[in-house]
Short mmCIF file of N, CA and C in Angstrom, two decimals:
data_model
loop_
_atom_site.label_atom_id
_atom_site.label_comp_id
_atom_site.label_asym_id
_atom_site.label_seq_id
_atom_site.Cartn_x
_atom_site.Cartn_y
_atom_site.Cartn_z
N MET A 1 16.11 6.17 -0.35
CA MET A 1 15.44 5.02 -0.92
C MET A 1 14.84 5.43 -2.26
N PRO A 2 15.17 4.73 -3.36
CA PRO A 2 14.68 5.15 -4.68
C PRO A 2 13.18 4.93 -4.80
N ASP A 3 12.51 5.81 -5.54
CA ASP A 3 11.09 5.61 -5.76
C ASP A 3 10.89 4.81 -7.04
N SER A 4 9.64 4.58 -7.39
CA SER A 4 9.35 3.69 -8.52
C SER A 4 9.86 4.26 -9.84
N THR A 5 9.91 5.59 -9.99
CA THR A 5 10.45 6.13 -11.23
C THR A 5 11.94 5.89 -11.31
N ASP A 6 12.66 6.00 -10.17
CA ASP A 6 14.08 5.70 -10.16
C ASP A 6 14.32 4.24 -10.49
N ILE A 7 13.50 3.39 -9.92
CA ILE A 7 13.66 1.96 -10.17
C ILE A 7 13.38 1.66 -11.65
N SER A 8 12.33 2.27 -12.18
CA SER A 8 12.02 2.05 -13.59
C SER A 8 13.15 2.55 -14.47
N ASP A 9 13.72 3.69 -14.14
CA ASP A 9 14.84 4.23 -14.90
C ASP A 9 16.04 3.30 -14.81
N LEU A 10 16.33 2.81 -13.59
CA LEU A 10 17.45 1.89 -13.43
C LEU A 10 17.22 0.59 -14.22
N GLU A 11 15.99 0.08 -14.15
CA GLU A 11 15.68 -1.13 -14.91
C GLU A 11 15.89 -0.91 -16.40
N ARG A 12 15.43 0.24 -16.90
CA ARG A 12 15.57 0.55 -18.32
C ARG A 12 17.05 0.64 -18.69
N ARG A 13 17.84 1.30 -17.86
CA ARG A 13 19.27 1.45 -18.15
C ARG A 13 19.99 0.11 -18.07
N ILE A 14 19.63 -0.69 -17.09
CA ILE A 14 20.28 -2.00 -16.94
C ILE A 14 19.90 -2.90 -18.11
N THR A 15 18.62 -2.86 -18.50
CA THR A 15 18.18 -3.66 -19.62
C THR A 15 18.90 -3.23 -20.90
N ALA A 16 19.05 -1.92 -21.10
CA ALA A 16 19.78 -1.43 -22.27
C ALA A 16 21.22 -1.90 -22.22
N ALA A 17 21.86 -1.85 -21.03
CA ALA A 17 23.24 -2.30 -20.90
C ALA A 17 23.34 -3.80 -21.20
N LEU A 18 22.37 -4.55 -20.71
CA LEU A 18 22.37 -5.99 -20.98
C LEU A 18 22.23 -6.26 -22.48
N ASP A 19 21.37 -5.49 -23.13
CA ASP A 19 21.22 -5.66 -24.59
C ASP A 19 22.52 -5.34 -25.31
N ARG A 20 23.20 -4.26 -24.89
CA ARG A 20 24.48 -3.91 -25.52
C ARG A 20 25.51 -5.01 -25.28
N ILE A 21 25.51 -5.54 -24.08
CA ILE A 21 26.45 -6.62 -23.77
C ILE A 21 26.15 -7.85 -24.63
N ARG A 22 24.86 -8.17 -24.74
CA ARG A 22 24.50 -9.33 -25.57
C ARG A 22 24.91 -9.11 -27.03
N ARG A 23 24.64 -7.89 -27.54
CA ARG A 23 25.05 -7.60 -28.92
C ARG A 23 26.56 -7.66 -29.05
N GLY A 24 27.25 -7.17 -28.03
CA GLY A 24 28.72 -7.22 -28.05
C GLY A 24 29.22 -8.65 -28.04
N ILE A 25 28.57 -9.47 -27.22
CA ILE A 25 28.98 -10.88 -27.16
C ILE A 25 28.65 -11.57 -28.48
N ASP A 26 27.46 -11.25 -29.03
CA ASP A 26 27.09 -11.84 -30.31
C ASP A 26 28.03 -11.38 -31.43
N ALA A 27 28.55 -10.16 -31.30
CA ALA A 27 29.42 -9.61 -32.34
C ALA A 27 30.84 -10.18 -32.28
N ILE A 28 31.18 -10.77 -31.15
CA ILE A 28 32.52 -11.36 -31.04
C ILE A 28 32.57 -12.56 -31.99
N PRO A 29 33.49 -12.50 -32.90
CA PRO A 29 33.55 -13.59 -33.90
C PRO A 29 33.98 -14.91 -33.23
N GLU A 30 33.47 -15.94 -33.80
CA GLU A 30 33.86 -17.27 -33.34
C GLU A 30 35.34 -17.45 -33.68
N PRO A 31 36.06 -18.11 -32.84
CA PRO A 31 37.48 -18.33 -33.15
C PRO A 31 37.62 -19.15 -34.44
N ALA A 32 38.49 -18.67 -35.24
CA ALA A 32 38.73 -19.35 -36.51
C ALA A 32 39.42 -20.68 -36.24
N PRO A 33 39.04 -21.68 -36.96
CA PRO A 33 39.66 -22.97 -36.73
C PRO A 33 41.14 -23.01 -37.13
N ALA A 34 41.54 -21.98 -37.85
CA ALA A 34 42.94 -21.94 -38.29
C ALA A 34 43.83 -21.65 -37.08
N PRO A 35 44.99 -22.18 -37.08
CA PRO A 35 45.89 -22.00 -35.94
C PRO A 35 46.56 -20.64 -35.87
N GLU A 36 46.06 -19.61 -36.60
CA GLU A 36 46.69 -18.31 -36.59
C GLU A 36 46.57 -17.60 -35.24
N ILE A 37 45.61 -17.97 -34.42
CA ILE A 37 45.43 -17.32 -33.12
C ILE A 37 46.42 -17.93 -32.15
N SER A 38 47.16 -17.05 -31.56
CA SER A 38 48.15 -17.54 -30.61
C SER A 38 47.47 -17.88 -29.29
N ALA A 39 48.15 -18.59 -28.50
CA ALA A 39 47.63 -18.97 -27.19
C ALA A 39 47.38 -17.74 -26.33
N GLU A 40 48.24 -16.73 -26.46
CA GLU A 40 48.06 -15.49 -25.70
C GLU A 40 46.78 -14.77 -26.11
N ASP A 41 46.56 -14.68 -27.43
CA ASP A 41 45.34 -14.03 -27.93
C ASP A 41 44.10 -14.80 -27.47
N HIS A 42 44.19 -16.11 -27.55
CA HIS A 42 43.07 -16.94 -27.12
C HIS A 42 42.79 -16.71 -25.63
N ALA A 43 43.82 -16.67 -24.84
CA ALA A 43 43.66 -16.44 -23.40
C ALA A 43 43.07 -15.06 -23.14
N ALA A 44 43.52 -14.05 -23.89
CA ALA A 44 43.01 -12.68 -23.70
C ALA A 44 41.54 -12.61 -24.06
N LEU A 45 41.17 -13.25 -25.18
CA LEU A 45 39.76 -13.26 -25.58
C LEU A 45 38.90 -14.02 -24.58
N SER A 46 39.41 -15.11 -24.13
CA SER A 46 38.67 -15.89 -23.12
C SER A 46 38.50 -15.07 -21.84
N GLN A 47 39.53 -14.34 -21.49
CA GLN A 47 39.47 -13.48 -20.30
C GLN A 47 38.40 -12.40 -20.49
N ARG A 48 38.39 -11.74 -21.65
CA ARG A 48 37.39 -10.70 -21.92
C ARG A 48 35.98 -11.28 -21.90
N LEU A 49 35.81 -12.45 -22.49
CA LEU A 49 34.51 -13.10 -22.51
C LEU A 49 34.05 -13.41 -21.09
N GLU A 50 34.93 -13.92 -20.29
CA GLU A 50 34.58 -14.23 -18.90
C GLU A 50 34.22 -12.97 -18.13
N GLU A 51 34.96 -11.87 -18.38
CA GLU A 51 34.65 -10.60 -17.72
C GLU A 51 33.25 -10.09 -18.12
N GLU A 52 32.93 -10.23 -19.39
CA GLU A 52 31.61 -9.80 -19.87
C GLU A 52 30.51 -10.68 -19.27
N ARG A 53 30.76 -11.94 -19.18
CA ARG A 53 29.77 -12.84 -18.57
C ARG A 53 29.56 -12.49 -17.10
N THR A 54 30.64 -12.18 -16.41
CA THR A 54 30.54 -11.79 -15.00
C THR A 54 29.75 -10.49 -14.87
N ALA A 55 30.07 -9.51 -15.71
CA ALA A 55 29.35 -8.23 -15.67
C ALA A 55 27.88 -8.45 -15.98
N ASN A 56 27.60 -9.30 -16.96
CA ASN A 56 26.24 -9.61 -17.33
C ASN A 56 25.49 -10.26 -16.16
N ALA A 57 26.12 -11.21 -15.51
CA ALA A 57 25.49 -11.88 -14.37
C ALA A 57 25.22 -10.90 -13.24
N GLN A 58 26.15 -9.98 -13.01
CA GLN A 58 25.96 -8.98 -11.96
C GLN A 58 24.78 -8.06 -12.29
N LEU A 59 24.71 -7.64 -13.53
CA LEU A 59 23.61 -6.78 -13.94
C LEU A 59 22.26 -7.51 -13.84
N GLU A 60 22.24 -8.75 -14.25
CA GLU A 60 21.00 -9.52 -14.14
C GLU A 60 20.59 -9.70 -12.69
N GLU A 61 21.53 -9.89 -11.80
CA GLU A 61 21.23 -10.00 -10.37
C GLU A 61 20.67 -8.69 -9.84
N ARG A 62 21.25 -7.58 -10.25
CA ARG A 62 20.74 -6.28 -9.81
C ARG A 62 19.32 -6.07 -10.29
N VAL A 63 19.04 -6.44 -11.53
CA VAL A 63 17.67 -6.31 -12.06
C VAL A 63 16.72 -7.18 -11.25
N ARG A 64 17.14 -8.40 -10.94
CA ARG A 64 16.29 -9.31 -10.16
C ARG A 64 15.99 -8.72 -8.78
N VAL A 65 17.02 -8.17 -8.13
CA VAL A 65 16.84 -7.58 -6.80
C VAL A 65 15.90 -6.38 -6.87
N LEU A 66 16.08 -5.54 -7.90
CA LEU A 66 15.22 -4.37 -8.06
C LEU A 66 13.77 -4.78 -8.29
N LYS A 67 13.56 -5.80 -9.10
CA LYS A 67 12.20 -6.28 -9.36
C LYS A 67 11.57 -6.83 -8.09
N GLU A 68 12.32 -7.60 -7.32
CA GLU A 68 11.80 -8.15 -6.07
C GLU A 68 11.42 -7.02 -5.11
N ARG A 69 12.30 -6.03 -5.01
CA ARG A 69 12.04 -4.90 -4.12
C ARG A 69 10.78 -4.16 -4.56
N GLN A 70 10.65 -3.94 -5.84
CA GLN A 70 9.49 -3.23 -6.37
C GLN A 70 8.22 -4.05 -6.13
N GLU A 71 8.28 -5.34 -6.35
CA GLU A 71 7.11 -6.19 -6.11
C GLU A 71 6.72 -6.18 -4.64
N GLY A 72 7.72 -6.16 -3.76
CA GLY A 72 7.44 -6.08 -2.32
C GLY A 72 6.75 -4.78 -1.96
N ARG A 73 7.21 -3.69 -2.55
CA ARG A 73 6.59 -2.39 -2.28
C ARG A 73 5.16 -2.35 -2.79
N ILE A 74 4.95 -2.90 -3.96
CA ILE A 74 3.60 -2.92 -4.53
C ILE A 74 2.68 -3.73 -3.64
N ALA A 75 3.14 -4.87 -3.17
CA ALA A 75 2.32 -5.71 -2.29
C ALA A 75 2.00 -4.97 -0.99
N ALA A 76 2.99 -4.28 -0.43
CA ALA A 76 2.77 -3.52 0.80
C ALA A 76 1.75 -2.41 0.58
N LEU A 77 1.85 -1.73 -0.55
CA LEU A 77 0.90 -0.66 -0.85
C LEU A 77 -0.51 -1.22 -1.05
N GLU A 78 -0.61 -2.36 -1.68
CA GLU A 78 -1.93 -2.99 -1.86
C GLU A 78 -2.54 -3.37 -0.52
N ARG A 79 -1.71 -3.86 0.41
CA ARG A 79 -2.22 -4.19 1.75
C ARG A 79 -2.69 -2.92 2.47
N GLU A 80 -1.92 -1.85 2.33
CA GLU A 80 -2.30 -0.59 2.97
C GLU A 80 -3.62 -0.07 2.40
N VAL A 81 -3.78 -0.15 1.09
CA VAL A 81 -5.02 0.32 0.47
C VAL A 81 -6.20 -0.51 0.96
N ALA A 82 -6.02 -1.81 1.05
CA ALA A 82 -7.10 -2.68 1.53
C ALA A 82 -7.46 -2.35 2.97
N ALA A 83 -6.46 -2.10 3.81
CA ALA A 83 -6.72 -1.75 5.20
C ALA A 83 -7.44 -0.40 5.29
N GLU A 84 -7.03 0.54 4.47
CA GLU A 84 -7.68 1.86 4.47
C GLU A 84 -9.14 1.75 4.02
N ARG A 85 -9.38 0.92 3.02
CA ARG A 85 -10.77 0.72 2.56
C ARG A 85 -11.62 0.09 3.66
N GLU A 86 -11.03 -0.87 4.37
CA GLU A 86 -11.76 -1.52 5.46
C GLU A 86 -12.09 -0.51 6.55
N ARG A 87 -11.10 0.31 6.92
CA ARG A 87 -11.34 1.33 7.96
C ARG A 87 -12.37 2.34 7.50
N ALA A 88 -12.29 2.74 6.25
CA ALA A 88 -13.26 3.70 5.72
C ALA A 88 -14.67 3.10 5.73
N GLY A 89 -14.77 1.83 5.42
CA GLY A 89 -16.07 1.15 5.47
C GLY A 89 -16.64 1.10 6.88
N ARG A 90 -15.76 0.79 7.86
CA ARG A 90 -16.24 0.77 9.25
C ARG A 90 -16.67 2.16 9.70
N LEU A 91 -15.90 3.16 9.35
CA LEU A 91 -16.23 4.53 9.72
C LEU A 91 -17.54 4.96 9.07
N ASP A 92 -17.73 4.60 7.81
CA ASP A 92 -18.97 4.93 7.13
C ASP A 92 -20.16 4.26 7.82
N GLY A 93 -20.00 3.00 8.20
CA GLY A 93 -21.08 2.30 8.91
C GLY A 93 -21.39 2.96 10.25
N ASP A 94 -20.35 3.35 10.96
CA ASP A 94 -20.55 4.03 12.25
C ASP A 94 -21.24 5.37 12.05
N LEU A 95 -20.86 6.10 11.02
CA LEU A 95 -21.47 7.40 10.76
C LEU A 95 -22.94 7.25 10.34
N GLN A 96 -23.24 6.22 9.58
CA GLN A 96 -24.63 5.96 9.20
C GLN A 96 -25.47 5.65 10.44
N ALA A 97 -24.91 4.84 11.33
CA ALA A 97 -25.63 4.51 12.57
C ALA A 97 -25.83 5.77 13.41
N LEU A 98 -24.83 6.63 13.45
CA LEU A 98 -24.93 7.88 14.21
C LEU A 98 -26.01 8.78 13.61
N ARG A 99 -26.04 8.89 12.30
CA ARG A 99 -27.08 9.70 11.64
C ARG A 99 -28.47 9.15 11.93
N GLN A 100 -28.62 7.84 11.86
CA GLN A 100 -29.91 7.21 12.12
C GLN A 100 -30.34 7.46 13.57
N ALA A 101 -29.42 7.29 14.50
CA ALA A 101 -29.76 7.51 15.91
C ALA A 101 -30.12 8.97 16.16
N ASN A 102 -29.40 9.88 15.54
CA ASN A 102 -29.72 11.30 15.70
C ASN A 102 -31.07 11.64 15.10
N ALA A 103 -31.42 11.04 13.98
CA ALA A 103 -32.73 11.27 13.37
C ALA A 103 -33.83 10.76 14.29
N GLU A 104 -33.64 9.57 14.85
CA GLU A 104 -34.63 9.02 15.78
C GLU A 104 -34.75 9.90 17.03
N LEU A 105 -33.64 10.38 17.52
CA LEU A 105 -33.65 11.26 18.70
C LEU A 105 -34.39 12.55 18.40
N SER A 106 -34.14 13.14 17.24
CA SER A 106 -34.83 14.37 16.86
C SER A 106 -36.33 14.15 16.76
N ASP A 107 -36.72 13.03 16.16
CA ASP A 107 -38.14 12.72 16.04
C ASP A 107 -38.79 12.52 17.41
N THR A 108 -38.13 11.79 18.28
CA THR A 108 -38.67 11.53 19.61
C THR A 108 -38.74 12.81 20.44
N VAL A 109 -37.74 13.66 20.33
CA VAL A 109 -37.75 14.93 21.06
C VAL A 109 -38.90 15.81 20.57
N ALA A 110 -39.13 15.81 19.26
CA ALA A 110 -40.25 16.59 18.72
C ALA A 110 -41.57 16.07 19.26
N GLN A 111 -41.73 14.75 19.32
CA GLN A 111 -42.95 14.17 19.86
C GLN A 111 -43.09 14.48 21.34
N LEU A 112 -42.00 14.42 22.07
CA LEU A 112 -42.01 14.72 23.50
C LEU A 112 -42.38 16.18 23.73
N ARG A 113 -41.80 17.06 22.91
CA ARG A 113 -42.11 18.49 23.03
C ARG A 113 -43.60 18.73 22.77
N GLY A 114 -44.13 18.07 21.77
CA GLY A 114 -45.55 18.21 21.45
C GLY A 114 -46.42 17.71 22.59
N ALA A 115 -46.02 16.59 23.17
CA ALA A 115 -46.80 16.04 24.27
C ALA A 115 -46.75 16.97 25.48
N LEU A 116 -45.61 17.56 25.73
CA LEU A 116 -45.48 18.48 26.87
C LEU A 116 -46.30 19.75 26.66
N GLU A 117 -46.34 20.22 25.40
CA GLU A 117 -47.14 21.42 25.10
C GLU A 117 -48.62 21.15 25.31
N GLU A 118 -49.05 19.93 25.04
CA GLU A 118 -50.45 19.56 25.23
C GLU A 118 -50.74 19.18 26.67
N GLY A 119 -49.69 19.13 27.47
CA GLY A 119 -49.87 18.80 28.88
C GLY A 119 -50.01 17.31 29.11
N LEU A 120 -49.65 16.49 28.15
CA LEU A 120 -49.74 15.04 28.30
C LEU A 120 -48.49 14.52 28.98
N ASP A 121 -48.68 13.64 29.86
CA ASP A 121 -47.56 13.01 30.55
C ASP A 121 -47.47 11.57 30.03
N ASP A 122 -46.54 11.30 29.12
CA ASP A 122 -46.45 9.99 28.49
C ASP A 122 -45.10 9.35 28.86
N PRO A 123 -45.09 8.45 29.86
CA PRO A 123 -43.83 7.82 30.27
C PRO A 123 -43.20 6.99 29.15
N ALA A 124 -43.99 6.40 28.28
CA ALA A 124 -43.45 5.61 27.18
C ALA A 124 -42.68 6.50 26.21
N LEU A 125 -43.19 7.71 25.99
CA LEU A 125 -42.53 8.65 25.11
C LEU A 125 -41.21 9.13 25.71
N VAL A 126 -41.21 9.37 27.02
CA VAL A 126 -39.98 9.76 27.71
C VAL A 126 -38.97 8.62 27.64
N ASN A 127 -39.43 7.40 27.81
CA ASN A 127 -38.56 6.23 27.73
C ASN A 127 -37.96 6.10 26.33
N ARG A 128 -38.80 6.32 25.29
CA ARG A 128 -38.29 6.27 23.92
C ARG A 128 -37.24 7.34 23.68
N ALA A 129 -37.44 8.51 24.24
CA ALA A 129 -36.48 9.59 24.07
C ALA A 129 -35.15 9.23 24.72
N ILE A 130 -35.22 8.64 25.90
CA ILE A 130 -33.99 8.24 26.59
C ILE A 130 -33.28 7.14 25.81
N LEU A 131 -34.03 6.17 25.30
CA LEU A 131 -33.43 5.09 24.51
C LEU A 131 -32.82 5.64 23.22
N ALA A 132 -33.51 6.59 22.58
CA ALA A 132 -32.96 7.18 21.36
C ALA A 132 -31.68 7.94 21.66
N GLU A 133 -31.66 8.65 22.79
CA GLU A 133 -30.44 9.37 23.17
C GLU A 133 -29.31 8.40 23.46
N LEU A 134 -29.63 7.29 24.13
CA LEU A 134 -28.63 6.27 24.43
C LEU A 134 -28.06 5.68 23.13
N GLU A 135 -28.92 5.38 22.17
CA GLU A 135 -28.46 4.86 20.88
C GLU A 135 -27.57 5.88 20.17
N GLY A 136 -27.95 7.14 20.26
CA GLY A 136 -27.12 8.20 19.67
C GLY A 136 -25.75 8.25 20.30
N LEU A 137 -25.70 8.13 21.63
CA LEU A 137 -24.42 8.14 22.32
C LEU A 137 -23.58 6.92 21.96
N LYS A 138 -24.22 5.76 21.84
CA LYS A 138 -23.49 4.55 21.44
C LYS A 138 -22.93 4.69 20.03
N ALA A 139 -23.72 5.24 19.12
CA ALA A 139 -23.26 5.42 17.75
C ALA A 139 -22.11 6.44 17.70
N ALA A 140 -22.22 7.51 18.48
CA ALA A 140 -21.15 8.50 18.52
C ALA A 140 -19.88 7.88 19.08
N ARG A 141 -20.03 7.05 20.10
CA ARG A 141 -18.87 6.38 20.70
C ARG A 141 -18.22 5.43 19.69
N ALA A 142 -19.05 4.70 18.93
CA ALA A 142 -18.50 3.78 17.92
C ALA A 142 -17.76 4.56 16.84
N ALA A 143 -18.29 5.70 16.42
CA ALA A 143 -17.62 6.51 15.41
C ALA A 143 -16.31 7.06 15.97
N ASP A 144 -16.33 7.49 17.22
CA ASP A 144 -15.10 7.98 17.85
C ASP A 144 -14.06 6.87 17.95
N ARG A 145 -14.50 5.68 18.34
CA ARG A 145 -13.58 4.55 18.47
C ARG A 145 -12.95 4.21 17.12
N THR A 146 -13.74 4.21 16.06
CA THR A 146 -13.22 3.93 14.73
C THR A 146 -12.21 4.99 14.32
N GLU A 147 -12.51 6.24 14.62
CA GLU A 147 -11.58 7.32 14.28
C GLU A 147 -10.28 7.18 15.07
N ILE A 148 -10.37 6.81 16.34
CA ILE A 148 -9.17 6.61 17.16
C ILE A 148 -8.35 5.45 16.61
N GLU A 149 -9.02 4.38 16.19
CA GLU A 149 -8.31 3.24 15.61
C GLU A 149 -7.58 3.65 14.33
N GLU A 150 -8.19 4.51 13.53
CA GLU A 150 -7.53 4.99 12.32
C GLU A 150 -6.29 5.81 12.67
N ILE A 151 -6.41 6.67 13.66
CA ILE A 151 -5.27 7.49 14.07
C ILE A 151 -4.15 6.59 14.60
N LEU A 152 -4.50 5.61 15.42
CA LEU A 152 -3.50 4.68 15.95
C LEU A 152 -2.84 3.88 14.83
N ALA A 153 -3.61 3.50 13.86
CA ALA A 153 -3.05 2.74 12.73
C ALA A 153 -2.03 3.59 11.97
N GLU A 154 -2.28 4.88 11.88
CA GLU A 154 -1.33 5.78 11.22
C GLU A 154 -0.10 6.02 12.09
N LEU A 155 -0.28 6.08 13.41
CA LEU A 155 0.83 6.38 14.32
C LEU A 155 1.71 5.16 14.59
N ARG A 156 1.13 3.97 14.54
CA ARG A 156 1.86 2.76 14.88
C ARG A 156 3.18 2.62 14.11
N PRO A 157 3.20 2.77 12.78
CA PRO A 157 4.47 2.65 12.05
C PRO A 157 5.49 3.72 12.46
N ILE A 158 5.00 4.91 12.75
CA ILE A 158 5.91 5.99 13.15
C ILE A 158 6.54 5.67 14.50
N ILE A 159 5.74 5.16 15.43
CA ILE A 159 6.24 4.81 16.76
C ILE A 159 7.21 3.65 16.66
N GLU A 160 6.86 2.63 15.87
CA GLU A 160 7.75 1.48 15.72
C GLU A 160 9.06 1.88 15.07
N GLU A 161 9.00 2.79 14.13
CA GLU A 161 10.21 3.25 13.45
C GLU A 161 11.10 4.04 14.41
N ALA A 162 10.49 4.78 15.31
CA ALA A 162 11.25 5.61 16.26
C ALA A 162 11.89 4.76 17.36
N SER A 163 11.30 3.62 17.67
CA SER A 163 11.86 2.81 18.77
C SER A 163 12.86 1.80 18.32
#
């Protein structure tokens, strides 16, 4: 499958060929109104002109197909980039939540440790520590889920291509 540089090179070559054909067609003199041209010569020139027009039409069709293919690839790449940005945004949000939950857990554990050293029994503090740990686990799970979704998104095309 040609890459974009191959396509660009082909487009450039086809465009140059089309320009040469156009110059060649423009350089073909108009038939003189004088009857010196025989019917055979006229038929041969008409045949050559028709062949050039056919070649020109074929080249123009190839250029059109190449442009469509390239535009399709560009659109597909733009969709992939948008999906990657969306996944990266979700992962970043999950990581921020995980960091926040871990910070809260560290703070609560420090407070709990201080209370235990002082011999204080504070059920509300223990409850906060458990809730902070639960939030940390939820945030870690969300980050893991986002990472798994990214891996699956990468594997899906490979699996579909293999089947």
